[in-house]
Amino acid sequence: LWAVRDPSRAVNLLRDALARNPDDLTLLDLLARILMAQNRGPEALATFERLLEIVGDTESDQLTAVFFAGYAEAARISGQLERAGQLYDQALLKDPLLLDAYVGLALLHLECGHNAAAMEAMRRALEVLPDHPGAHYLAGLLANRAGDHELARTAFARVQELEEQDDRANPPDLTAEFYFNYGAACERGGFYKQAEELLLRAIAMDDRHAEAFNYLAYMWAEQERNLEQALFYIEHALELDPENGAFLDTLGWVYFRMGRMEEAREKIAEALLRLKDDPVVLEHYGDIHHALGHTDQAVKFWLRSWQAGARTAELEEKLRSAGVLPEISEEGPVGVENAQQEE
């Protein structure tokens, strides 16, 4: 009960109990999990290690797959990544159907920049849990994060298929958040009509889902259509989250597409105050300056966008057209000093 109402007090109570019974496995296990819930990874890790020391045998039936998955998570958030990988593998040896272990292993690979290994972990999960909606949902989320939007779209489609076979009136995974993530995967994969349908469904289910309103507004702005509706949607998103830099950028971009350049410049400038090194916002600001005839300012912000990581063919063409090059290296445009932030 205290673990829910007052986790810090629960930790103190458990430590008092362990002072009297230092080798109590149940108390140690509970303490480790409460510490994990409080994001106190190193303390949780030490507690898991103490429990393992007492048991003394990793093959013991006292140490379940859930134990090893929790231990692995504590190691992961404590920065002991190699140890975490070993512990996730140990969890899966104990229970090859433990979804949390596959997800933890995939997240670990993503943090190390190993996207292919992360997706392989989720493919292994789907092989053993082919009809588990949650497994497909998590695979979709991780695929989106790894940039594999086709795999994400396929995974989300399978979630919907499985959940719609459910007899329950409101399948638990088919939420506004689900349709938002599914729609985002479709948009990133170029399936714009399907993305629009899914994002509209998310909005219909939750009129306070600010991210869905923003995403759809930005998509329409990029396509230069439904601009009045896009403006209404992004203004609603900003009512829900007025300090969101990405939302301010979308509002500025909608204004840009509508030809309202001074309003666009003002809103993108606000976005830059919050997201000063965001390559998309920097490129947008350059585009607005270019439209206003401020060529030097446009080039400065395009350069900053390139240096911040926006190495797209479209941005390269803008720089070439502005006569900035001869050539762009991996470090940035050759012979051009780094652009300074506008005062």
mmCIF file of C-alpha atoms in Angstrom:
data_model
loop_
_atom_site.group_PDB
_atom_site.id
_atom_site.type_symbol
_atom_site.label_atom_id
_atom_site.label_comp_id
_atom_site.label_asym_id
_atom_site.label_seq_id
_atom_site.Cartn_x
_atom_site.Cartn_y
_atom_site.Cartn_z
ATOM 1 C CA LEU A 1 0.000 0.000 0.000
ATOM 2 C CA TRP A 2 2.781 2.453 0.889
ATOM 3 C CA ALA A 3 4.517 1.578 -2.412
ATOM 4 C CA VAL A 4 1.606 3.310 -4.165
ATOM 5 C CA ARG A 5 0.783 6.107 -1.708
ATOM 6 C CA ASP A 6 4.259 7.090 -0.589
ATOM 7 C CA PRO A 7 7.125 5.203 -2.321
ATOM 8 C CA SER A 8 9.824 6.967 -0.284
ATOM 9 C CA ARG A 9 8.217 5.872 2.960
ATOM 10 C CA ALA A 10 7.861 2.358 1.550
ATOM 11 C CA VAL A 11 11.601 2.308 0.851
ATOM 12 C CA ASN A 12 12.352 3.384 4.418
ATOM 13 C CA LEU A 13 10.000 0.760 5.874
ATOM 14 C CA LEU A 14 11.589 -1.978 3.775
ATOM 15 C CA ARG A 15 15.082 -0.925 4.768
ATOM 16 C CA ASP A 16 14.071 -0.983 8.422
ATOM 17 C CA ALA A 17 12.712 -4.491 7.919
ATOM 18 C CA LEU A 18 15.881 -5.576 6.106
ATOM 19 C CA ALA A 19 18.010 -4.262 8.977
ATOM 20 C CA ARG A 20 16.338 -6.989 11.043
ATOM 21 C CA ASN A 21 16.166 -9.594 8.236
ATOM 22 C CA PRO A 22 18.995 -8.745 5.827
ATOM 23 C CA ASP A 23 18.662 -11.944 3.774
ATOM 24 C CA ASP A 24 14.913 -11.840 3.196
ATOM 25 C CA LEU A 25 14.521 -12.383 -0.562
ATOM 26 C CA THR A 26 10.942 -11.151 -0.707
ATOM 27 C CA LEU A 27 11.819 -7.860 0.990
ATOM 28 C CA LEU A 28 14.847 -7.337 -1.244
ATOM 29 C CA ASP A 29 12.859 -8.044 -4.403
ATOM 30 C CA LEU A 30 10.115 -5.619 -3.376
ATOM 31 C CA LEU A 31 12.651 -2.941 -2.451
ATOM 32 C CA ALA A 32 14.394 -3.272 -5.818
ATOM 33 C CA ARG A 33 11.113 -2.845 -7.705
ATOM 34 C CA ILE A 34 10.035 0.205 -5.722
ATOM 35 C CA LEU A 35 13.445 1.783 -6.310
ATOM 36 C CA MET A 36 13.039 1.081 -10.038
ATOM 37 C CA ALA A 37 9.614 2.730 -10.011
ATOM 38 C CA GLN A 38 11.294 5.823 -8.520
ATOM 39 C CA ASN A 39 13.968 5.730 -11.238
ATOM 40 C CA ARG A 40 16.665 5.123 -8.625
ATOM 41 C CA GLY A 41 18.605 2.775 -10.900
ATOM 42 C CA PRO A 42 21.947 2.439 -9.057
ATOM 43 C CA GLU A 43 20.214 1.706 -5.719
ATOM 44 C CA ALA A 44 17.939 -0.817 -7.411
ATOM 45 C CA LEU A 45 20.930 -2.414 -9.110
ATOM 46 C CA ALA A 46 22.749 -2.830 -5.797
ATOM 47 C CA THR A 47 19.631 -4.411 -4.307
ATOM 48 C CA PHE A 48 19.282 -6.893 -7.192
ATOM 49 C CA GLU A 49 22.979 -7.754 -6.825
ATOM 50 C CA ARG A 50 22.526 -8.375 -3.110
ATOM 51 C CA LEU A 51 19.597 -10.681 -3.824
ATOM 52 C CA LEU A 52 21.635 -12.633 -6.390
ATOM 53 C CA GLU A 53 24.520 -12.878 -3.938
ATOM 54 C CA ILE A 54 22.243 -14.456 -1.335
ATOM 55 C CA VAL A 55 20.761 -16.997 -3.762
ATOM 56 C CA GLY A 56 24.216 -17.721 -5.144
ATOM 57 C CA ASP A 57 23.081 -19.623 -8.242
ATOM 58 C CA THR A 58 21.750 -17.983 -11.402
ATOM 59 C CA GLU A 59 20.024 -21.255 -12.307
ATOM 60 C CA SER A 60 18.020 -21.313 -9.085
ATOM 61 C CA ASP A 61 14.254 -21.544 -9.439
ATOM 62 C CA GLN A 62 14.068 -18.676 -6.935
ATOM 63 C CA LEU A 63 15.339 -16.355 -9.648
ATOM 64 C CA THR A 64 12.581 -15.891 -12.220
ATOM 65 C CA ALA A 65 12.663 -14.377 -15.672
ATOM 66 C CA VAL A 66 10.902 -11.316 -14.246
ATOM 67 C CA PHE A 67 13.726 -10.952 -11.708
ATOM 68 C CA PHE A 68 16.377 -10.974 -14.435
ATOM 69 C CA ALA A 69 14.395 -8.521 -16.586
ATOM 70 C CA GLY A 70 14.129 -6.107 -13.653
ATOM 71 C CA TYR A 71 17.811 -6.574 -12.854
ATOM 72 C CA ALA A 72 18.660 -5.895 -16.510
ATOM 73 C CA GLU A 73 16.577 -2.722 -16.542
ATOM 74 C CA ALA A 74 18.363 -1.487 -13.420
ATOM 75 C CA ALA A 75 21.699 -2.160 -15.111
ATOM 76 C CA ARG A 76 20.556 -0.402 -18.298
ATOM 77 C CA ILE A 77 19.463 2.819 -16.615
ATOM 78 C CA SER A 78 22.635 2.732 -14.492
ATOM 79 C CA GLY A 79 24.772 2.745 -17.639
ATOM 80 C CA GLN A 80 26.017 -0.855 -17.354
ATOM 81 C CA LEU A 81 24.907 -1.689 -20.883
ATOM 82 C CA GLU A 82 26.922 -4.851 -21.514
ATOM 83 C CA ARG A 83 25.746 -6.296 -18.198
ATOM 84 C CA ALA A 84 22.177 -5.354 -19.056
ATOM 85 C CA GLY A 85 22.363 -7.263 -22.338
ATOM 86 C CA GLN A 86 23.592 -10.374 -20.560
ATOM 87 C CA LEU A 87 20.780 -10.136 -18.017
ATOM 88 C CA TYR A 88 18.078 -9.694 -20.665
ATOM 89 C CA ASP A 89 19.430 -12.809 -22.379
ATOM 90 C CA GLN A 90 19.280 -14.633 -19.025
ATOM 91 C CA ALA A 91 15.649 -13.549 -18.616
ATOM 92 C CA LEU A 92 14.772 -14.931 -22.049
ATOM 93 C CA LEU A 93 16.490 -18.218 -21.279
ATOM 94 C CA LYS A 94 14.210 -18.486 -18.254
ATOM 95 C CA ASP A 95 11.103 -17.476 -20.187
ATOM 96 C CA PRO A 96 11.219 -17.059 -24.000
ATOM 97 C CA LEU A 97 7.710 -15.527 -23.889
ATOM 98 C CA LEU A 98 8.581 -12.598 -21.605
ATOM 99 C CA LEU A 99 7.706 -9.557 -23.715
ATOM 100 C CA ASP A 100 9.279 -7.051 -21.284
ATOM 101 C CA ALA A 101 12.686 -8.663 -21.811
ATOM 102 C CA TYR A 102 12.486 -8.348 -25.607
ATOM 103 C CA VAL A 103 11.421 -4.720 -25.299
ATOM 104 C CA GLY A 104 14.199 -3.937 -22.830
ATOM 105 C CA LEU A 105 16.756 -5.597 -25.089
ATOM 106 C CA ALA A 106 15.490 -3.634 -28.094
ATOM 107 C CA LEU A 107 15.670 -0.339 -26.162
ATOM 108 C CA LEU A 108 19.192 -1.205 -25.078
ATOM 109 C CA HIS A 109 20.264 -1.725 -28.699
ATOM 110 C CA LEU A 110 18.596 1.544 -29.742
ATOM 111 C CA GLU A 111 20.479 3.443 -27.038
ATOM 112 C CA CYS A 112 23.716 1.977 -28.395
ATOM 113 C CA GLY A 113 22.785 3.029 -31.935
ATOM 114 C CA HIS A 114 22.269 -0.557 -33.093
ATOM 115 C CA ASN A 115 18.928 -0.181 -34.865
ATOM 116 C CA ALA A 116 19.146 -3.474 -36.764
ATOM 117 C CA ALA A 117 19.803 -5.405 -33.540
ATOM 118 C CA ALA A 118 16.875 -3.630 -31.868
ATOM 119 C CA MET A 119 14.534 -4.669 -34.659
ATOM 120 C CA GLU A 120 15.881 -8.207 -34.523
ATOM 121 C CA ALA A 121 14.987 -8.387 -30.830
ATOM 122 C CA MET A 122 11.403 -7.386 -31.637
ATOM 123 C CA ARG A 123 11.235 -9.828 -34.554
ATOM 124 C CA ARG A 124 12.217 -12.569 -32.119
ATOM 125 C CA ALA A 125 9.386 -11.424 -29.848
ATOM 126 C CA LEU A 126 6.882 -11.571 -32.699
ATOM 127 C CA GLU A 127 8.025 -15.056 -33.654
ATOM 128 C CA VAL A 128 7.075 -16.395 -30.230
ATOM 129 C CA LEU A 129 4.116 -14.045 -29.651
ATOM 130 C CA PRO A 130 2.583 -13.769 -33.150
ATOM 131 C CA ASP A 131 -0.950 -13.045 -31.913
ATOM 132 C CA HIS A 132 -0.090 -10.723 -29.019
ATOM 133 C CA PRO A 133 -1.367 -7.206 -29.845
ATOM 134 C CA GLY A 134 0.930 -5.652 -27.264
ATOM 135 C CA ALA A 135 3.985 -7.236 -28.895
ATOM 136 C CA HIS A 136 3.055 -5.798 -32.275
ATOM 137 C CA TYR A 137 2.270 -2.399 -30.747
ATOM 138 C CA LEU A 138 5.649 -2.200 -29.038
ATOM 139 C CA ALA A 139 7.347 -3.403 -32.215
ATOM 140 C CA GLY A 140 5.658 -0.559 -34.075
ATOM 141 C CA LEU A 141 6.744 2.051 -31.532
ATOM 142 C CA LEU A 142 10.326 0.824 -31.582
ATOM 143 C CA ALA A 143 10.380 0.622 -35.391
ATOM 144 C CA ASN A 144 9.163 4.226 -35.595
ATOM 145 C CA ARG A 145 11.927 5.250 -33.205
ATOM 146 C CA ALA A 146 14.510 3.331 -35.250
ATOM 147 C CA GLY A 147 13.308 4.915 -38.496
ATOM 148 C CA ASP A 148 11.883 1.697 -39.988
ATOM 149 C CA HIS A 149 8.492 3.186 -40.807
ATOM 150 C CA GLU A 150 7.353 0.365 -43.082
ATOM 151 C CA LEU A 151 7.871 -2.167 -40.297
ATOM 152 C CA ALA A 152 6.077 0.211 -37.926
ATOM 153 C CA ARG A 153 3.102 0.541 -40.295
ATOM 154 C CA THR A 154 2.880 -3.233 -40.701
ATOM 155 C CA ALA A 155 3.062 -3.777 -36.946
ATOM 156 C CA PHE A 156 0.347 -1.207 -36.183
ATOM 157 C CA ALA A 157 -1.888 -2.706 -38.883
ATOM 158 C CA ARG A 158 -1.526 -6.092 -37.189
ATOM 159 C CA VAL A 159 -2.459 -4.567 -33.815
ATOM 160 C CA GLN A 160 -5.641 -3.178 -35.320
ATOM 161 C CA GLU A 161 -6.454 -6.474 -37.005
ATOM 162 C CA LEU A 162 -5.963 -8.471 -33.807
ATOM 163 C CA GLU A 163 -7.856 -6.023 -31.601
ATOM 164 C CA GLU A 164 -10.807 -5.808 -33.993
ATOM 165 C CA GLN A 165 -11.149 -9.579 -33.691
ATOM 166 C CA ASP A 166 -11.675 -9.029 -29.962
ATOM 167 C CA ASP A 167 -15.253 -9.277 -28.711
ATOM 168 C CA ARG A 168 -14.787 -6.347 -26.320
ATOM 169 C CA ALA A 169 -16.509 -3.089 -27.244
ATOM 170 C CA ASN A 170 -13.380 -0.976 -26.661
ATOM 171 C CA PRO A 171 -10.192 -2.977 -27.339
ATOM 172 C CA PRO A 172 -7.533 -1.656 -24.942
ATOM 173 C CA ASP A 173 -4.840 -0.883 -27.520
ATOM 174 C CA LEU A 174 -7.033 1.030 -30.003
ATOM 175 C CA THR A 175 -6.706 4.404 -28.303
ATOM 176 C CA ALA A 176 -6.161 7.895 -29.672
ATOM 177 C CA GLU A 177 -2.450 7.448 -28.946
ATOM 178 C CA PHE A 178 -2.410 4.240 -31.001
ATOM 179 C CA TYR A 179 -4.015 5.934 -34.005
ATOM 180 C CA PHE A 180 -1.616 8.872 -33.637
ATOM 181 C CA ASN A 181 1.430 6.591 -33.742
ATOM 182 C CA TYR A 182 -0.036 4.536 -36.602
ATOM 183 C CA GLY A 183 -0.785 7.725 -38.526
ATOM 184 C CA ALA A 184 2.720 9.076 -37.953
ATOM 185 C CA ALA A 185 4.221 5.847 -39.287
ATOM 186 C CA CYS A 186 2.039 6.071 -42.399
ATOM 187 C CA GLU A 187 2.945 9.710 -43.022
ATOM 188 C CA ARG A 188 6.662 8.996 -42.672
ATOM 189 C CA GLY A 189 6.297 6.099 -45.085
ATOM 190 C CA GLY A 190 4.513 8.259 -47.670
ATOM 191 C CA PHE A 191 0.994 6.878 -47.143
ATOM 192 C CA TYR A 192 -0.575 10.289 -46.733
ATOM 193 C CA LYS A 193 -4.254 9.474 -47.246
ATOM 194 C CA GLN A 194 -4.107 6.672 -44.693
ATOM 195 C CA ALA A 195 -2.144 8.912 -42.315
ATOM 196 C CA GLU A 196 -4.806 11.605 -42.554
ATOM 197 C CA GLU A 197 -7.598 9.120 -41.806
ATOM 198 C CA LEU A 198 -5.774 7.751 -38.783
ATOM 199 C CA LEU A 199 -4.862 11.163 -37.374
ATOM 200 C CA LEU A 200 -8.449 12.348 -37.788
ATOM 201 C CA ARG A 201 -9.560 9.249 -35.917
ATOM 202 C CA ALA A 202 -7.151 10.063 -33.080
ATOM 203 C CA ILE A 203 -8.550 13.589 -32.901
ATOM 204 C CA ALA A 204 -12.138 12.301 -32.921
ATOM 205 C CA MET A 205 -11.307 10.073 -29.958
ATOM 206 C CA ASP A 206 -9.429 12.716 -27.976
ATOM 207 C CA ASP A 207 -9.901 16.406 -28.684
ATOM 208 C CA ARG A 208 -7.040 17.192 -26.288
ATOM 209 C CA HIS A 209 -4.430 15.132 -28.151
ATOM 210 C CA ALA A 210 -2.290 18.133 -29.024
ATOM 211 C CA GLU A 211 0.354 16.091 -30.867
ATOM 212 C CA ALA A 212 -2.237 14.711 -33.293
ATOM 213 C CA PHE A 213 -3.618 18.192 -34.066
ATOM 214 C CA ASN A 214 -0.080 19.475 -34.628
ATOM 215 C CA TYR A 215 0.973 16.528 -36.782
ATOM 216 C CA LEU A 216 -1.998 16.819 -39.108
ATOM 217 C CA ALA A 217 -1.642 20.600 -39.378
ATOM 218 C CA TYR A 218 2.028 20.258 -40.307
ATOM 219 C CA MET A 219 1.298 17.515 -42.850
ATOM 220 C CA TRP A 220 -1.303 19.686 -44.554
ATOM 221 C CA ALA A 221 1.066 22.664 -44.526
ATOM 222 C CA GLU A 222 3.746 20.561 -46.196
ATOM 223 C CA GLN A 223 1.208 19.514 -48.836
ATOM 224 C CA GLU A 224 -0.056 23.118 -49.172
ATOM 225 C CA ARG A 225 -3.701 22.156 -48.703
ATOM 226 C CA ASN A 226 -6.448 22.500 -46.094
ATOM 227 C CA LEU A 227 -4.553 25.504 -44.781
ATOM 228 C CA GLU A 228 -7.487 27.129 -42.985
ATOM 229 C CA GLN A 229 -8.234 23.862 -41.188
ATOM 230 C CA ALA A 230 -4.516 23.418 -40.490
ATOM 231 C CA LEU A 231 -4.466 26.860 -38.894
ATOM 232 C CA PHE A 232 -7.455 25.982 -36.714
ATOM 233 C CA TYR A 233 -5.833 22.710 -35.634
ATOM 234 C CA ILE A 234 -2.459 24.163 -34.747
ATOM 235 C CA GLU A 235 -4.049 27.031 -32.843
ATOM 236 C CA HIS A 236 -5.964 24.427 -30.833
ATOM 237 C CA ALA A 237 -2.743 22.477 -30.180
ATOM 238 C CA LEU A 238 -1.118 25.658 -28.880
ATOM 239 C CA GLU A 239 -4.084 26.356 -26.612
ATOM 240 C CA LEU A 240 -3.328 22.974 -25.037
ATOM 241 C CA ASP A 241 0.463 23.467 -24.940
ATOM 242 C CA PRO A 242 1.354 27.132 -25.564
ATOM 243 C CA GLU A 243 5.091 26.818 -24.885
ATOM 244 C CA ASN A 244 5.725 23.938 -27.285
ATOM 245 C CA GLY A 245 8.448 24.963 -29.738
ATOM 246 C CA ALA A 246 7.495 22.371 -32.350
ATOM 247 C CA PHE A 247 3.907 23.629 -32.315
ATOM 248 C CA LEU A 248 5.090 27.226 -32.754
ATOM 249 C CA ASP A 249 7.151 26.091 -35.722
ATOM 250 C CA THR A 250 4.080 24.449 -37.258
ATOM 251 C CA LEU A 251 2.045 27.631 -36.791
ATOM 252 C CA GLY A 252 4.800 29.634 -38.472
ATOM 253 C CA TRP A 253 4.961 27.133 -41.318
ATOM 254 C CA VAL A 254 1.185 27.285 -41.851
ATOM 255 C CA TYR A 255 1.447 31.091 -42.002
ATOM 256 C CA PHE A 256 4.293 30.711 -44.503
ATOM 257 C CA ARG A 257 2.181 28.496 -46.763
ATOM 258 C CA MET A 258 -0.664 31.010 -46.494
ATOM 259 C CA GLY A 259 1.659 33.820 -47.595
ATOM 260 C CA ARG A 260 1.509 35.588 -44.215
ATOM 261 C CA MET A 261 5.261 36.108 -44.080
ATOM 262 C CA GLU A 262 5.682 38.534 -41.201
ATOM 263 C CA GLU A 263 3.484 36.378 -38.951
ATOM 264 C CA ALA A 264 5.452 33.355 -40.109
ATOM 265 C CA ARG A 265 8.769 35.028 -39.253
ATOM 266 C CA GLU A 266 7.504 36.015 -35.812
ATOM 267 C CA LYS A 267 6.316 32.515 -34.898
ATOM 268 C CA ILE A 268 9.403 30.716 -36.222
ATOM 269 C CA ALA A 269 11.550 33.168 -34.239
ATOM 270 C CA GLU A 270 9.574 32.174 -31.123
ATOM 271 C CA ALA A 271 10.123 28.516 -31.968
ATOM 272 C CA LEU A 272 13.869 29.134 -32.282
ATOM 273 C CA LEU A 273 13.979 30.539 -28.754
ATOM 274 C CA ARG A 274 12.902 27.091 -27.554
ATOM 275 C CA LEU A 275 14.521 24.880 -30.208
ATOM 276 C CA LYS A 276 17.600 26.879 -31.186
ATOM 277 C CA ASP A 277 19.511 23.951 -32.704
ATOM 278 C CA ASP A 278 16.606 22.178 -34.405
ATOM 279 C CA PRO A 279 17.560 21.719 -38.082
ATOM 280 C CA VAL A 280 13.964 21.854 -39.361
ATOM 281 C CA VAL A 281 13.151 25.095 -37.541
ATOM 282 C CA LEU A 282 16.434 26.637 -38.718
ATOM 283 C CA GLU A 283 15.698 25.702 -42.331
ATOM 284 C CA HIS A 284 12.171 27.108 -42.039
ATOM 285 C CA TYR A 285 13.566 30.386 -40.725
ATOM 286 C CA GLY A 286 15.953 30.523 -43.658
ATOM 287 C CA ASP A 287 13.079 29.872 -46.077
ATOM 288 C CA ILE A 288 11.049 32.713 -44.568
ATOM 289 C CA HIS A 289 13.970 35.146 -44.790
ATOM 290 C CA HIS A 290 14.456 34.082 -48.414
ATOM 291 C CA ALA A 291 10.788 34.776 -49.172
ATOM 292 C CA LEU A 292 11.140 38.199 -47.524
ATOM 293 C CA GLY A 293 14.162 38.971 -49.712
ATOM 294 C CA HIS A 294 16.699 38.731 -46.867
ATOM 295 C CA THR A 295 19.214 36.629 -48.791
ATOM 296 C CA ASP A 296 22.123 36.881 -46.341
ATOM 297 C CA GLN A 297 19.917 35.909 -43.409
ATOM 298 C CA ALA A 298 18.406 33.041 -45.392
ATOM 299 C CA VAL A 299 21.832 31.621 -46.189
ATOM 300 C CA LYS A 300 22.953 31.996 -42.572
ATOM 301 C CA PHE A 301 20.074 29.923 -41.243
ATOM 302 C CA TRP A 302 20.278 27.364 -44.029
ATOM 303 C CA LEU A 303 23.931 26.881 -43.111
ATOM 304 C CA ARG A 304 23.057 26.458 -39.456
ATOM 305 C CA SER A 305 20.414 23.911 -40.426
ATOM 306 C CA TRP A 306 22.958 21.968 -42.475
ATOM 307 C CA GLN A 307 25.468 22.042 -39.649
ATOM 308 C CA ALA A 308 22.775 20.885 -37.225
ATOM 309 C CA GLY A 309 22.230 17.746 -39.301
ATOM 310 C CA ALA A 310 19.677 18.525 -42.035
ATOM 311 C CA ARG A 311 21.747 17.007 -44.861
ATOM 312 C CA THR A 312 18.892 16.817 -47.381
ATOM 313 C CA ALA A 313 19.123 17.184 -51.135
ATOM 314 C CA GLU A 314 16.574 20.008 -50.964
ATOM 315 C CA LEU A 315 18.647 22.014 -48.490
ATOM 316 C CA GLU A 316 21.817 21.362 -50.461
ATOM 317 C CA GLU A 317 20.115 22.736 -53.577
ATOM 318 C CA LYS A 318 19.095 25.890 -51.701
ATOM 319 C CA LEU A 319 22.708 26.432 -50.690
ATOM 320 C CA ARG A 320 23.983 25.779 -54.196
ATOM 321 C CA SER A 321 21.412 28.161 -55.668
ATOM 322 C CA ALA A 322 22.563 30.829 -53.198
ATOM 323 C CA GLY A 323 26.121 30.398 -54.474
ATOM 324 C CA VAL A 324 27.472 29.332 -51.105
ATOM 325 C CA LEU A 325 29.433 26.348 -52.319
ATOM 326 C CA PRO A 326 31.667 25.123 -54.364
ATOM 327 C CA GLU A 327 31.124 21.978 -52.343
ATOM 328 C CA ILE A 328 29.639 20.634 -49.110
ATOM 329 C CA SER A 329 31.726 18.367 -46.932
ATOM 330 C CA GLU A 330 30.572 16.242 -44.005
ATOM 331 C CA GLU A 331 31.626 19.061 -41.668
ATOM 332 C CA GLY A 332 29.644 21.719 -43.505
ATOM 333 C CA PRO A 333 29.966 24.009 -46.532
ATOM 334 C CA VAL A 334 33.558 24.473 -47.628
ATOM 335 C CA GLY A 335 35.032 27.932 -47.242
ATOM 336 C CA VAL A 336 32.115 29.354 -45.285
ATOM 337 C CA GLU A 337 32.390 30.332 -41.632
ATOM 338 C CA ASN A 338 29.816 28.962 -39.238
ATOM 339 C CA ALA A 339 26.671 31.054 -39.188
ATOM 340 C CA GLN A 340 25.999 32.975 -36.014
ATOM 341 C CA GLN A 341 22.630 33.025 -34.286
ATOM 342 C CA GLU A 342 20.443 36.013 -35.109
ATOM 343 C CA GLU A 343 20.244 38.525 -32.292
#
